[in-house]
DNA sequence: AAATGTAATCTTGCATACAAGAACGTCGTT
DNA sequence: AACGACGTTCTTGTATGCAAGATTACATTT
């Protein structure tokens, strides 16, 4: 979206890189992030690294324990459920507002994103579906026409990204996910905010529940 | 609330102090925050100041423009409305969950906080009412039994604090605010989640609207 | 052999030094 | 007198140095 923005502060770039590594699972939950190590790897001093880590603390991606360094945040299944519960509500809100405020452009974007999901779904490619699913949800956020809500929803969406990705791959939720999307698009297009909200709420909450089951069964 | 927690990092304390100054209006929107000045005032180096400022950026209380320093965030009336719209939804969610999950302890706390508001309301003391109103809302958040939601709601509540305070004082909303609280308490106690949600949504959204009117009329 | 206390080492947190970009004022030119 | 270019100064961004807390390993004692 705003990938074109110039980052004059080094720490911003570093944050994005580290964020990416956490999201893609290269840095696993519980792993320690050594300031000096990262500094030498990225060929900068510890200062920008520290800044990046602090930013990630506020994003919730890492935990910093005073004098004991930073570790990639371990989100407990319980907390993950709580987060999905809030995510569900935010998405529901986006859907409700989208249904009320939908422009022609919004609708075009939404249907286009939905079609793109269909293609990835047919090919059965979880990674590609993941990316297009993301765009689909972003289209709904955007259609809410509430800039602050868009930011909050996007932030939480990203924060849950790693877990959602895992779930799509493992649980093969592609089929149901896609059909749920169809109903959501129709509800929003029809201007039925309450229905859209309810469908989205369920669409998200089920992910949280399934994920909790998955985690519990793997006894992580 | 958690003032008893040990802050081993200096920047945490500094953040709280600066946050307080912004919330209470000592640092007004648009005001420039000079790192060196703050460093000499608090008798620390620029490093922890910079860390505190960065944290505040993520809280949304200040804006940092690269190489141009930090200023207290100017929230436009439009954006403020957006934020209140989201706040309304978060509070509604808290209310809905609270109605479903209310324990006896929750109910006691809620009624107690409500009674405290009544006292301040009778005395017509806006400042005291503001503080007790805060506790009332916190009691609802807590009753949701969703730790993540509690954190998010509290954060946004704080972020809007300065504006809510101003509004209570100027618009003399004490009377209506209090009577709305009564209805909310009853709905939650009765276990009617949807009603509680709807009442809370309106209770908050009206603040946003009124505030926008206020701002517009003052042509700030 | 296990456990506890102590010392060495490592890492973080803060201070200071240095470099680079931005704001401001001055001087010169038209 | 007004506008523009240049240089100074100020502030931020980054690097490094130093001190204090935390971890770890070892030695001593039971």
Tab-separated table of C-alpha atoms (C1' of nucleotides) in Angstrom:
chain	number	residue	atom	x	y	z
A	1	UNK	CA	0.000	0.000	0.000
A	2	UNK	CA	2.437	2.641	1.154
A	3	UNK	CA	5.512	0.669	0.214
A	4	UNK	CA	6.643	3.645	-1.783
A	5	UNK	CA	7.079	5.789	1.302
A	6	UNK	CA	10.617	6.850	1.952
A	7	UNK	CA	12.015	5.595	5.196
A	8	UNK	CA	14.612	8.040	6.304
A	9	UNK	CA	15.042	6.323	9.621
A	10	UNK	CA	17.024	3.151	9.410
A	11	UNK	CA	15.039	1.615	12.248
A	12	UNK	CA	11.895	1.658	10.127
A	13	UNK	CA	13.460	-0.535	7.500
A	14	UNK	CA	14.935	-2.817	10.128
A	15	UNK	CA	11.559	-3.145	11.823
A	16	UNK	CA	9.981	-4.214	8.549
A	17	UNK	CA	12.665	-6.776	7.884
A	18	UNK	CA	12.459	-8.280	11.352
A	19	UNK	CA	8.665	-8.147	11.221
A	20	UNK	CA	8.787	-10.067	7.966
A	21	UNK	CA	11.058	-12.684	9.486
A	22	UNK	CA	8.714	-13.178	12.393
A	23	UNK	CA	5.640	-13.318	10.155
A	24	UNK	CA	7.215	-15.889	7.845
A	25	UNK	CA	8.351	-18.029	10.724
A	26	UNK	CA	12.071	-17.560	10.271
A	27	UNK	CA	12.143	-16.203	13.782
A	28	UNK	CA	10.016	-18.529	15.875
A	29	UNK	CA	8.111	-17.605	19.033
A	30	UNK	CA	10.372	-17.685	22.054
A	31	UNK	CA	13.517	-17.089	20.044
A	32	UNK	CA	15.902	-14.600	21.508
A	33	UNK	CA	16.851	-11.567	19.436
A	34	UNK	CA	20.365	-10.457	20.258
A	35	UNK	CA	20.972	-6.776	19.662
A	36	UNK	CA	24.661	-7.145	18.925
A	37	UNK	CA	24.115	-10.052	16.580
A	38	UNK	CA	21.476	-8.205	14.594
A	39	UNK	CA	23.659	-5.101	14.540
A	40	UNK	CA	26.566	-6.955	12.973
A	41	UNK	CA	24.295	-8.772	10.539
A	42	UNK	CA	22.683	-5.574	9.268
A	43	UNK	CA	25.942	-3.654	9.531
A	44	UNK	CA	24.557	-0.909	11.732
A	45	UNK	CA	25.123	0.029	15.334
A	46	UNK	CA	22.958	-1.231	18.153
A	47	UNK	CA	21.005	2.021	18.309
A	48	UNK	CA	18.722	1.551	15.277
A	49	UNK	CA	18.333	-2.113	16.186
A	50	UNK	CA	17.137	-1.164	19.643
A	51	UNK	CA	14.704	1.286	18.121
A	52	UNK	CA	13.344	-1.333	15.749
A	53	UNK	CA	12.929	-3.812	18.582
A	54	UNK	CA	11.100	-1.276	20.680
A	55	UNK	CA	8.717	-0.575	17.842
A	56	UNK	CA	8.068	-4.291	17.524
A	57	UNK	CA	7.282	-4.421	21.219
A	58	UNK	CA	4.504	-1.955	20.673
A	59	UNK	CA	3.272	-3.905	17.692
A	60	UNK	CA	3.102	-6.855	20.062
A	61	UNK	CA	5.377	-9.032	17.965
A	62	UNK	CA	8.146	-9.263	20.537
A	63	UNK	CA	8.464	-9.049	24.296
A	64	UNK	CA	11.235	-7.090	25.946
A	65	UNK	CA	12.007	-8.040	29.507
A	66	UNK	CA	14.134	-5.405	31.218
A	67	UNK	CA	17.833	-6.247	31.162
A	68	UNK	CA	16.988	-9.629	29.750
A	69	UNK	CA	16.647	-8.863	26.106
A	70	UNK	CA	13.974	-9.341	23.483
A	71	UNK	CA	12.237	-12.563	22.487
A	72	UNK	CA	9.726	-13.213	19.757
A	73	UNK	CA	6.334	-13.050	21.452
A	74	UNK	CA	4.804	-16.321	22.431
A	75	UNK	CA	1.097	-15.915	22.058
A	76	UNK	CA	-0.768	-18.443	24.144
A	77	UNK	CA	-3.745	-20.221	22.587
A	78	UNK	CA	-5.970	-18.462	25.066
A	79	UNK	CA	-4.701	-15.040	24.129
A	80	UNK	CA	-4.884	-15.907	20.465
A	81	UNK	CA	-8.573	-16.652	20.905
A	82	UNK	CA	-9.037	-13.304	22.565
A	83	UNK	CA	-7.271	-11.605	19.679
A	84	UNK	CA	-9.359	-13.407	17.098
A	85	UNK	CA	-12.464	-12.431	19.033
A	86	UNK	CA	-11.500	-8.766	18.710
A	87	UNK	CA	-10.440	-9.219	15.097
A	88	UNK	CA	-13.838	-10.706	14.348
A	89	UNK	CA	-15.537	-7.661	15.792
A	90	UNK	CA	-13.346	-5.244	13.876
A	91	UNK	CA	-13.999	-7.073	10.632
A	92	UNK	CA	-17.706	-7.169	11.401
A	93	UNK	CA	-17.614	-3.438	11.913
A	94	UNK	CA	-15.802	-2.967	8.611
A	95	UNK	CA	-18.432	-5.048	6.885
A	96	UNK	CA	-21.330	-3.175	8.474
A	97	UNK	CA	-19.881	0.189	7.481
A	98	UNK	CA	-18.906	-1.074	4.042
A	99	UNK	CA	-22.475	-2.141	3.365
A	100	UNK	CA	-23.684	1.319	4.276
A	101	UNK	CA	-21.011	3.319	2.507
A	102	UNK	CA	-20.081	1.206	-0.492
A	103	UNK	CA	-19.098	3.141	-3.585
A	104	UNK	CA	-19.017	1.676	-7.070
A	105	UNK	CA	-15.261	1.657	-6.910
A	106	UNK	CA	-15.315	-0.234	-3.595
A	107	UNK	CA	-17.631	-2.807	-5.062
A	108	UNK	CA	-15.426	-3.264	-8.117
A	109	UNK	CA	-12.367	-3.747	-5.922
A	110	UNK	CA	-14.190	-6.171	-3.680
A	111	UNK	CA	-15.479	-8.332	-6.495
A	112	UNK	CA	-12.114	-8.280	-8.187
A	113	UNK	CA	-10.340	-9.399	-5.014
A	114	UNK	CA	-12.943	-12.104	-4.604
A	115	UNK	CA	-12.395	-13.338	-8.153
A	116	UNK	CA	-8.659	-13.460	-7.542
A	117	UNK	CA	-9.308	-15.688	-4.543
A	118	UNK	CA	-11.426	-17.955	-6.700
A	119	UNK	CA	-8.523	-18.493	-9.072
A	120	UNK	CA	-6.092	-19.347	-6.286
A	121	UNK	CA	-8.727	-21.547	-4.708
A	122	UNK	CA	-9.173	-23.508	-7.949
A	123	UNK	CA	-5.460	-24.050	-8.190
A	124	UNK	CA	-5.387	-25.154	-4.571
A	125	UNK	CA	-2.356	-22.988	-3.823
A	126	UNK	CA	-2.483	-22.084	-0.120
A	127	UNK	CA	0.296	-19.479	-0.277
A	128	UNK	CA	-1.244	-17.628	-3.177
A	129	UNK	CA	-4.671	-17.923	-1.618
A	130	UNK	CA	-3.260	-16.477	1.580
A	131	UNK	CA	-1.991	-13.394	-0.244
A	132	UNK	CA	-5.208	-12.858	-2.178
A	133	UNK	CA	-7.326	-13.520	0.866
A	134	UNK	CA	-5.384	-10.722	2.514
A	135	UNK	CA	-6.252	-8.378	-0.341
A	136	UNK	CA	-9.880	-9.395	-0.116
A	137	UNK	CA	-10.064	-8.465	3.521
A	138	UNK	CA	-8.179	-5.242	2.878
A	139	UNK	CA	-10.801	-4.361	0.289
A	140	UNK	CA	-13.487	-4.709	2.940
A	141	UNK	CA	-11.513	-2.595	5.379
A	142	UNK	CA	-11.053	0.096	2.760
A	143	UNK	CA	-14.764	0.103	1.957
A	144	UNK	CA	-15.555	1.028	5.556
A	145	UNK	CA	-14.291	4.514	4.769
A	146	UNK	CA	-13.038	4.923	8.298
A	147	UNK	CA	-9.303	5.609	8.098
A	148	UNK	CA	-8.637	4.868	11.726
A	149	UNK	CA	-10.549	1.600	11.586
A	150	UNK	CA	-8.634	0.635	8.465
A	151	UNK	CA	-5.359	1.158	10.274
A	152	UNK	CA	-6.391	-0.757	13.373
A	153	UNK	CA	-7.853	-3.654	11.437
A	154	UNK	CA	-4.798	-3.863	9.203
A	155	UNK	CA	-2.454	-3.825	12.185
A	156	UNK	CA	-4.257	-6.631	13.977
A	157	UNK	CA	-4.626	-8.569	10.751
A	158	UNK	CA	-0.869	-8.452	10.269
A	159	UNK	CA	-0.274	-9.418	13.838
A	160	UNK	CA	-2.341	-12.552	13.385
A	161	UNK	CA	-0.896	-13.190	9.942
A	162	UNK	CA	1.539	-15.920	10.872
A	163	UNK	CA	-1.166	-17.883	12.638
A	164	UNK	CA	-3.733	-17.493	9.893
A	165	UNK	CA	-1.246	-18.672	7.303
A	166	UNK	CA	-0.408	-21.759	9.293
A	167	UNK	CA	-4.054	-22.543	9.716
A	168	UNK	CA	-4.946	-22.295	6.043
A	169	UNK	CA	-2.152	-24.651	5.182
A	170	UNK	CA	-2.783	-27.204	7.856
A	171	UNK	CA	-6.530	-27.275	8.086
A	172	UNK	CA	-7.271	-26.945	4.408
A	173	UNK	CA	-9.869	-24.340	5.058
A	174	UNK	CA	-9.656	-22.970	1.529
A	175	UNK	CA	-12.975	-24.319	0.346
A	176	UNK	CA	-15.103	-23.124	3.240
A	177	UNK	CA	-13.214	-19.844	3.410
A	178	UNK	CA	-13.972	-19.126	-0.206
A	179	UNK	CA	-17.672	-19.920	-0.002
A	180	UNK	CA	-17.986	-17.735	3.076
A	181	UNK	CA	-16.415	-14.919	1.089
A	182	UNK	CA	-19.106	-15.213	-1.537
A	183	UNK	CA	-21.876	-14.734	0.996
A	184	UNK	CA	-20.036	-11.771	2.485
A	185	UNK	CA	-19.669	-10.064	-0.878
A	186	UNK	CA	-23.369	-10.504	-1.553
A	187	UNK	CA	-24.401	-9.134	1.826
A	188	UNK	CA	-22.224	-6.074	1.466
A	189	UNK	CA	-23.350	-5.462	-2.117
A	190	UNK	CA	-26.958	-5.762	-1.030
A	191	UNK	CA	-26.353	-3.131	1.610
A	192	UNK	CA	-27.272	-5.503	4.421
A	193	UNK	CA	-24.836	-4.306	7.072
A	194	UNK	CA	-26.084	-6.519	9.858
A	195	UNK	CA	-25.845	-9.660	7.766
A	196	UNK	CA	-22.390	-8.731	6.505
A	197	UNK	CA	-21.267	-8.079	10.070
A	198	UNK	CA	-22.633	-11.398	11.274
A	199	UNK	CA	-21.066	-13.365	8.427
A	200	UNK	CA	-17.700	-11.728	8.900
A	201	UNK	CA	-17.795	-12.235	12.642
A	202	UNK	CA	-18.359	-15.946	12.163
A	203	UNK	CA	-15.831	-16.129	9.346
A	204	UNK	CA	-13.119	-14.841	11.631
A	205	UNK	CA	-14.147	-16.383	14.909
A	206	UNK	CA	-14.106	-19.841	13.417
A	207	UNK	CA	-10.464	-19.313	12.534
A	208	UNK	CA	-9.658	-18.546	16.142
A	209	UNK	CA	-11.533	-21.581	17.393
A	210	UNK	CA	-10.041	-23.910	14.847
A	211	UNK	CA	-6.651	-22.592	15.540
A	212	UNK	CA	-7.057	-23.135	19.250
A	213	UNK	CA	-8.112	-26.710	18.543
A	214	UNK	CA	-5.111	-27.190	16.317
A	215	UNK	CA	-2.724	-25.864	18.896
A	216	UNK	CA	-4.324	-27.892	21.655
A	217	UNK	CA	-4.124	-31.079	19.600
A	218	UNK	CA	-0.467	-30.447	18.857
A	219	UNK	CA	0.015	-29.590	22.531
A	220	UNK	CA	2.368	-26.753	21.740
B	1	UNK	CA	-3.907	1.538	38.229
B	2	UNK	CA	-0.617	-0.237	37.669
B	3	UNK	CA	1.433	2.598	39.117
B	4	UNK	CA	2.962	0.086	41.460
B	5	UNK	CA	4.699	-1.756	38.641
B	6	UNK	CA	8.449	-1.441	38.654
B	7	UNK	CA	9.794	0.331	35.630
B	8	UNK	CA	13.384	-0.565	35.235
B	9	UNK	CA	13.592	1.253	31.940
B	10	UNK	CA	13.750	4.976	32.338
B	11	UNK	CA	11.953	5.539	29.043
B	12	UNK	CA	8.827	3.907	30.450
B	13	UNK	CA	8.565	6.439	33.231
B	14	UNK	CA	9.287	9.278	30.837
B	15	UNK	CA	6.627	8.064	28.463
B	16	UNK	CA	4.075	8.062	31.244
B	17	UNK	CA	4.991	11.566	32.319
B	18	UNK	CA	4.849	12.979	28.811
B	19	UNK	CA	1.664	11.053	28.127
B	20	UNK	CA	0.137	12.626	31.227
B	21	UNK	CA	1.161	16.085	30.088
B	22	UNK	CA	-0.442	15.576	26.721
B	23	UNK	CA	-3.598	14.123	28.232
B	24	UNK	CA	-3.977	16.989	30.688
B	25	UNK	CA	-3.409	19.581	28.009
B	26	UNK	CA	-0.091	20.903	29.289
B	27	UNK	CA	1.380	19.928	25.952
B	28	UNK	CA	-1.104	21.097	23.346
B	29	UNK	CA	-1.621	19.553	19.893
B	30	UNK	CA	0.928	20.858	17.427
B	31	UNK	CA	3.459	21.715	20.109
B	32	UNK	CA	7.004	20.759	19.308
B	33	UNK	CA	8.793	18.410	21.689
B	34	UNK	CA	12.504	19.166	21.726
B	35	UNK	CA	14.620	16.168	22.660
B	36	UNK	CA	17.435	18.194	24.169
B	37	UNK	CA	15.062	20.363	26.188
B	38	UNK	CA	13.265	17.357	27.623
B	39	UNK	CA	16.593	15.673	28.329
B	40	UNK	CA	17.853	18.585	30.396
B	41	UNK	CA	14.515	18.951	32.171
B	42	UNK	CA	14.390	15.308	33.218
B	43	UNK	CA	18.145	15.190	33.770
B	44	UNK	CA	18.731	12.257	31.485
B	45	UNK	CA	20.449	11.903	28.146
B	46	UNK	CA	18.617	12.131	24.862
B	47	UNK	CA	18.554	8.359	24.476
B	48	UNK	CA	15.726	7.508	26.894
B	49	UNK	CA	13.832	10.606	25.719
B	50	UNK	CA	14.007	9.385	22.160
B	51	UNK	CA	12.780	5.986	23.260
B	52	UNK	CA	9.853	7.511	25.114
B	53	UNK	CA	8.940	9.650	22.118
B	54	UNK	CA	9.052	6.659	19.849
B	55	UNK	CA	6.717	4.767	22.121
B	56	UNK	CA	4.339	7.708	22.085
B	57	UNK	CA	4.421	7.661	18.296
B	58	UNK	CA	3.101	4.150	18.364
B	59	UNK	CA	0.467	5.127	20.879
B	60	UNK	CA	-0.557	7.779	18.385
B	61	UNK	CA	-0.096	10.663	20.798
B	62	UNK	CA	2.710	12.309	18.873
B	63	UNK	CA	3.891	12.481	15.293
B	64	UNK	CA	7.535	12.163	14.388
B	65	UNK	CA	8.511	13.575	11.035
B	66	UNK	CA	11.933	12.350	9.978
B	67	UNK	CA	14.681	14.812	10.754
B	68	UNK	CA	12.062	17.352	11.774
B	69	UNK	CA	11.338	16.335	15.299
B	70	UNK	CA	8.275	15.325	17.248
B	71	UNK	CA	5.055	17.264	17.675
B	72	UNK	CA	2.004	16.498	19.763
B	73	UNK	CA	-0.450	14.866	17.379
B	74	UNK	CA	-3.077	17.111	15.943
B	75	UNK	CA	-6.184	15.040	15.559
B	76	UNK	CA	-8.524	16.508	13.003
B	77	UNK	CA	-12.254	16.604	13.787
B	78	UNK	CA	-12.807	14.120	11.004
B	79	UNK	CA	-10.290	11.673	12.372
B	80	UNK	CA	-11.635	12.161	15.855
B	81	UNK	CA	-15.036	11.080	14.634
B	82	UNK	CA	-13.490	8.005	13.107
B	83	UNK	CA	-11.780	7.197	16.376
B	84	UNK	CA	-14.954	7.643	18.373
B	85	UNK	CA	-16.722	5.405	15.898
B	86	UNK	CA	-14.223	2.639	16.611
B	87	UNK	CA	-14.294	3.335	20.339
B	88	UNK	CA	-18.074	2.979	20.264
B	89	UNK	CA	-17.743	-0.417	18.683
B	90	UNK	CA	-15.117	-1.596	21.137
B	91	UNK	CA	-17.226	-0.476	24.071
B	92	UNK	CA	-20.268	-2.116	22.543
B	93	UNK	CA	-18.287	-5.315	22.275
B	94	UNK	CA	-17.216	-5.032	25.897
B	95	UNK	CA	-20.821	-4.560	26.913
B	96	UNK	CA	-22.044	-7.505	24.873
B	97	UNK	CA	-19.415	-9.811	26.318
B	98	UNK	CA	-19.892	-8.415	29.814
B	99	UNK	CA	-23.604	-9.215	29.692
B	100	UNK	CA	-22.783	-12.792	28.738
B	101	UNK	CA	-19.896	-13.342	31.129
B	102	UNK	CA	-20.758	-11.202	34.137
B	103	UNK	CA	-19.625	-12.591	37.482
B	104	UNK	CA	-20.977	-11.439	40.818
B	105	UNK	CA	-17.737	-9.603	41.429
B	106	UNK	CA	-18.016	-7.815	38.078
B	107	UNK	CA	-21.520	-6.747	38.887
B	108	UNK	CA	-20.522	-5.441	42.298
B	109	UNK	CA	-17.673	-3.426	40.762
B	110	UNK	CA	-19.910	-2.071	38.051
B	111	UNK	CA	-22.639	-0.937	40.429
B	112	UNK	CA	-20.103	0.543	42.776
B	113	UNK	CA	-18.460	2.541	39.977
B	114	UNK	CA	-21.894	3.685	38.883
B	115	UNK	CA	-22.775	4.839	42.405
B	116	UNK	CA	-19.513	6.779	42.570
B	117	UNK	CA	-20.505	8.579	39.383
B	118	UNK	CA	-23.850	9.425	40.930
B	119	UNK	CA	-22.137	11.188	43.810
B	120	UNK	CA	-19.896	13.238	41.542
B	121	UNK	CA	-22.869	13.967	39.341
B	122	UNK	CA	-24.870	15.319	42.291
B	123	UNK	CA	-22.004	17.565	43.260
B	124	UNK	CA	-21.704	18.752	39.663
B	125	UNK	CA	-17.942	18.337	39.700
B	126	UNK	CA	-16.840	17.668	36.105
B	127	UNK	CA	-13.269	16.707	36.986
B	128	UNK	CA	-14.288	14.211	39.599
B	129	UNK	CA	-17.039	12.913	37.356
B	130	UNK	CA	-14.470	12.475	34.601
B	131	UNK	CA	-12.300	10.277	36.814
B	132	UNK	CA	-15.177	8.179	38.085
B	133	UNK	CA	-16.664	7.888	34.627
B	134	UNK	CA	-13.333	6.455	33.574
B	135	UNK	CA	-13.526	3.847	36.318
B	136	UNK	CA	-17.072	2.992	35.287
B	137	UNK	CA	-16.020	2.280	31.746
B	138	UNK	CA	-13.005	0.329	32.943
B	139	UNK	CA	-15.348	-1.834	34.987
B	140	UNK	CA	-17.256	-2.685	31.814
B	141	UNK	CA	-14.054	-3.468	29.953
B	142	UNK	CA	-12.915	-5.744	32.763
B	143	UNK	CA	-16.230	-7.568	32.779
B	144	UNK	CA	-15.715	-8.560	29.152
B	145	UNK	CA	-13.121	-11.072	30.373
B	146	UNK	CA	-11.121	-10.633	27.199
B	147	UNK	CA	-7.652	-9.460	28.200
B	148	UNK	CA	-6.687	-8.307	24.743
B	149	UNK	CA	-9.909	-6.376	24.315
B	150	UNK	CA	-9.402	-4.768	27.714
B	151	UNK	CA	-5.963	-3.567	26.637
B	152	UNK	CA	-7.134	-2.213	23.305
B	153	UNK	CA	-10.176	-0.483	24.745
B	154	UNK	CA	-8.124	1.048	27.537
B	155	UNK	CA	-5.494	2.297	25.113
B	156	UNK	CA	-8.002	3.978	22.844
B	157	UNK	CA	-9.919	5.338	25.812
B	158	UNK	CA	-6.758	7.005	27.066
B	159	UNK	CA	-5.972	8.321	23.638
B	160	UNK	CA	-9.312	10.056	23.492
B	161	UNK	CA	-9.128	11.131	27.106
B	162	UNK	CA	-8.173	14.747	26.549
B	163	UNK	CA	-11.041	15.252	24.155
B	164	UNK	CA	-13.627	13.534	26.314
B	165	UNK	CA	-12.633	15.631	29.295
B	166	UNK	CA	-12.982	18.842	27.348
B	167	UNK	CA	-16.372	17.782	26.138
B	168	UNK	CA	-17.795	16.950	29.543
B	169	UNK	CA	-16.715	20.320	30.840
B	170	UNK	CA	-17.911	22.410	27.931
B	171	UNK	CA	-21.092	20.675	26.933
B	172	UNK	CA	-22.320	19.837	30.394
B	173	UNK	CA	-23.155	16.342	29.404
B	174	UNK	CA	-23.045	15.087	32.980
B	175	UNK	CA	-26.778	14.641	33.372
B	176	UNK	CA	-27.395	12.695	30.172
B	177	UNK	CA	-24.182	10.725	30.579
B	178	UNK	CA	-25.248	9.561	33.998
B	179	UNK	CA	-28.738	8.497	32.986
B	180	UNK	CA	-27.304	6.585	30.042
B	181	UNK	CA	-25.028	4.778	32.461
B	182	UNK	CA	-28.019	3.594	34.459
B	183	UNK	CA	-29.615	1.984	31.439
B	184	UNK	CA	-26.315	0.338	30.527
B	185	UNK	CA	-25.897	-1.150	33.977
B	186	UNK	CA	-29.376	-2.579	33.849
B	187	UNK	CA	-28.911	-4.089	30.414
B	188	UNK	CA	-25.653	-5.758	31.385
B	189	UNK	CA	-27.051	-7.006	34.680
B	190	UNK	CA	-30.076	-8.419	32.865
B	191	UNK	CA	-27.756	-10.311	30.552
B	192	UNK	CA	-29.079	-8.511	27.492
B	193	UNK	CA	-25.898	-8.262	25.461
B	194	UNK	CA	-27.414	-6.759	22.351
B	195	UNK	CA	-29.161	-4.016	24.280
B	196	UNK	CA	-26.026	-3.239	26.271
B	197	UNK	CA	-24.030	-3.089	23.063
B	198	UNK	CA	-26.530	-0.775	21.417
B	199	UNK	CA	-26.720	1.549	24.408
B	200	UNK	CA	-22.968	1.745	24.722
B	201	UNK	CA	-22.515	2.341	21.035
B	202	UNK	CA	-24.860	5.306	21.181
B	203	UNK	CA	-23.381	6.531	24.444
B	204	UNK	CA	-19.972	6.819	22.845
B	205	UNK	CA	-20.925	7.860	19.344
B	206	UNK	CA	-22.865	10.812	20.629
B	207	UNK	CA	-19.679	12.040	22.238
B	208	UNK	CA	-17.889	11.944	18.944
B	209	UNK	CA	-20.675	13.756	17.154
B	210	UNK	CA	-21.062	16.380	19.819
B	211	UNK	CA	-17.382	16.900	19.908
B	212	UNK	CA	-17.229	17.371	16.178
B	213	UNK	CA	-19.995	19.942	16.446
B	214	UNK	CA	-18.138	21.704	19.208
B	215	UNK	CA	-14.944	21.831	17.247
B	216	UNK	CA	-16.692	22.945	14.107
B	217	UNK	CA	-18.500	25.721	15.951
B	218	UNK	CA	-15.238	26.915	17.431
B	219	UNK	CA	-13.675	26.584	13.982
B	220	UNK	CA	-10.439	25.223	15.339
C	1	DA	C1'	27.249	-35.911	44.295
C	2	DA	C1'	24.206	-32.086	44.944
C	3	DA	C1'	23.536	-27.538	46.221
C	4	DT	C1'	24.704	-23.026	47.225
C	5	DG	C1'	27.567	-19.006	46.991
C	6	DT	C1'	30.755	-16.348	44.361
C	7	DA	C1'	33.172	-14.610	40.572
C	8	DA	C1'	33.684	-13.964	35.617
C	9	DT	C1'	31.404	-12.785	31.495
C	10	DC	C1'	27.959	-11.201	28.720
C	11	DT	C1'	24.189	-8.121	27.518
C	12	DT	C1'	21.451	-4.529	28.207
C	13	DG	C1'	20.504	0.494	29.386
C	14	DC	C1'	22.146	5.070	29.420
C	15	DA	C1'	25.533	8.772	28.186
C	16	DT	C1'	28.244	11.056	24.989
C	17	DA	C1'	30.446	11.948	20.546
C	18	DC	C1'	30.001	12.571	15.747
C	19	DA	C1'	27.711	13.111	11.195
C	20	DA	C1'	24.096	14.600	8.175
C	21	DG	C1'	19.932	16.929	6.972
C	22	DA	C1'	16.795	20.943	7.806
C	23	DA	C1'	15.680	25.635	9.169
C	24	DC	C1'	17.121	30.180	9.312
C	25	DG	C1'	19.430	34.324	8.324
C	26	DT	C1'	22.429	37.023	5.560
C	27	DC	C1'	24.372	38.728	1.615
C	28	DG	C1'	24.440	39.649	-3.131
C	29	DT	C1'	22.139	40.432	-7.400
C	30	DT	C1'	18.531	42.170	-10.371
D	1	DA	C1'	13.123	46.629	-2.631
D	2	DA	C1'	12.452	41.849	-3.655
D	3	DC	C1'	14.055	37.449	-4.720
D	4	DG	C1'	17.403	33.853	-4.716
D	5	DA	C1'	21.693	31.520	-3.427
D	6	DC	C1'	24.793	30.420	0.023
D	7	DG	C1'	26.486	29.515	4.556
D	8	DT	C1'	25.735	29.108	9.489
D	9	DT	C1'	23.505	26.974	13.136
D	10	DC	C1'	20.470	23.918	15.194
D	11	DT	C1'	18.421	19.387	15.641
D	12	DT	C1'	17.981	14.879	14.592
D	13	DG	C1'	19.944	10.174	13.482
D	14	DT	C1'	23.710	6.919	14.274
D	15	DA	C1'	27.927	5.126	16.468
D	16	DT	C1'	30.520	4.100	20.375
D	17	DG	C1'	31.876	4.062	25.252
D	18	DC	C1'	30.824	2.917	29.926
D	19	DA	C1'	28.303	1.163	33.963
D	20	DA	C1'	25.042	-1.948	36.097
D	21	DG	C1'	22.191	-5.953	36.231
D	22	DA	C1'	21.713	-10.879	34.712
D	23	DT	C1'	23.392	-15.291	33.389
D	24	DT	C1'	26.593	-18.912	33.717
D	25	DA	C1'	30.200	-21.599	35.267
D	26	DC	C1'	33.034	-23.018	38.797
D	27	DA	C1'	34.513	-23.905	43.281
D	28	DT	C1'	33.603	-24.939	47.896
D	29	DT	C1'	30.918	-27.075	51.370
D	30	DT	C1'	27.782	-30.411	53.258
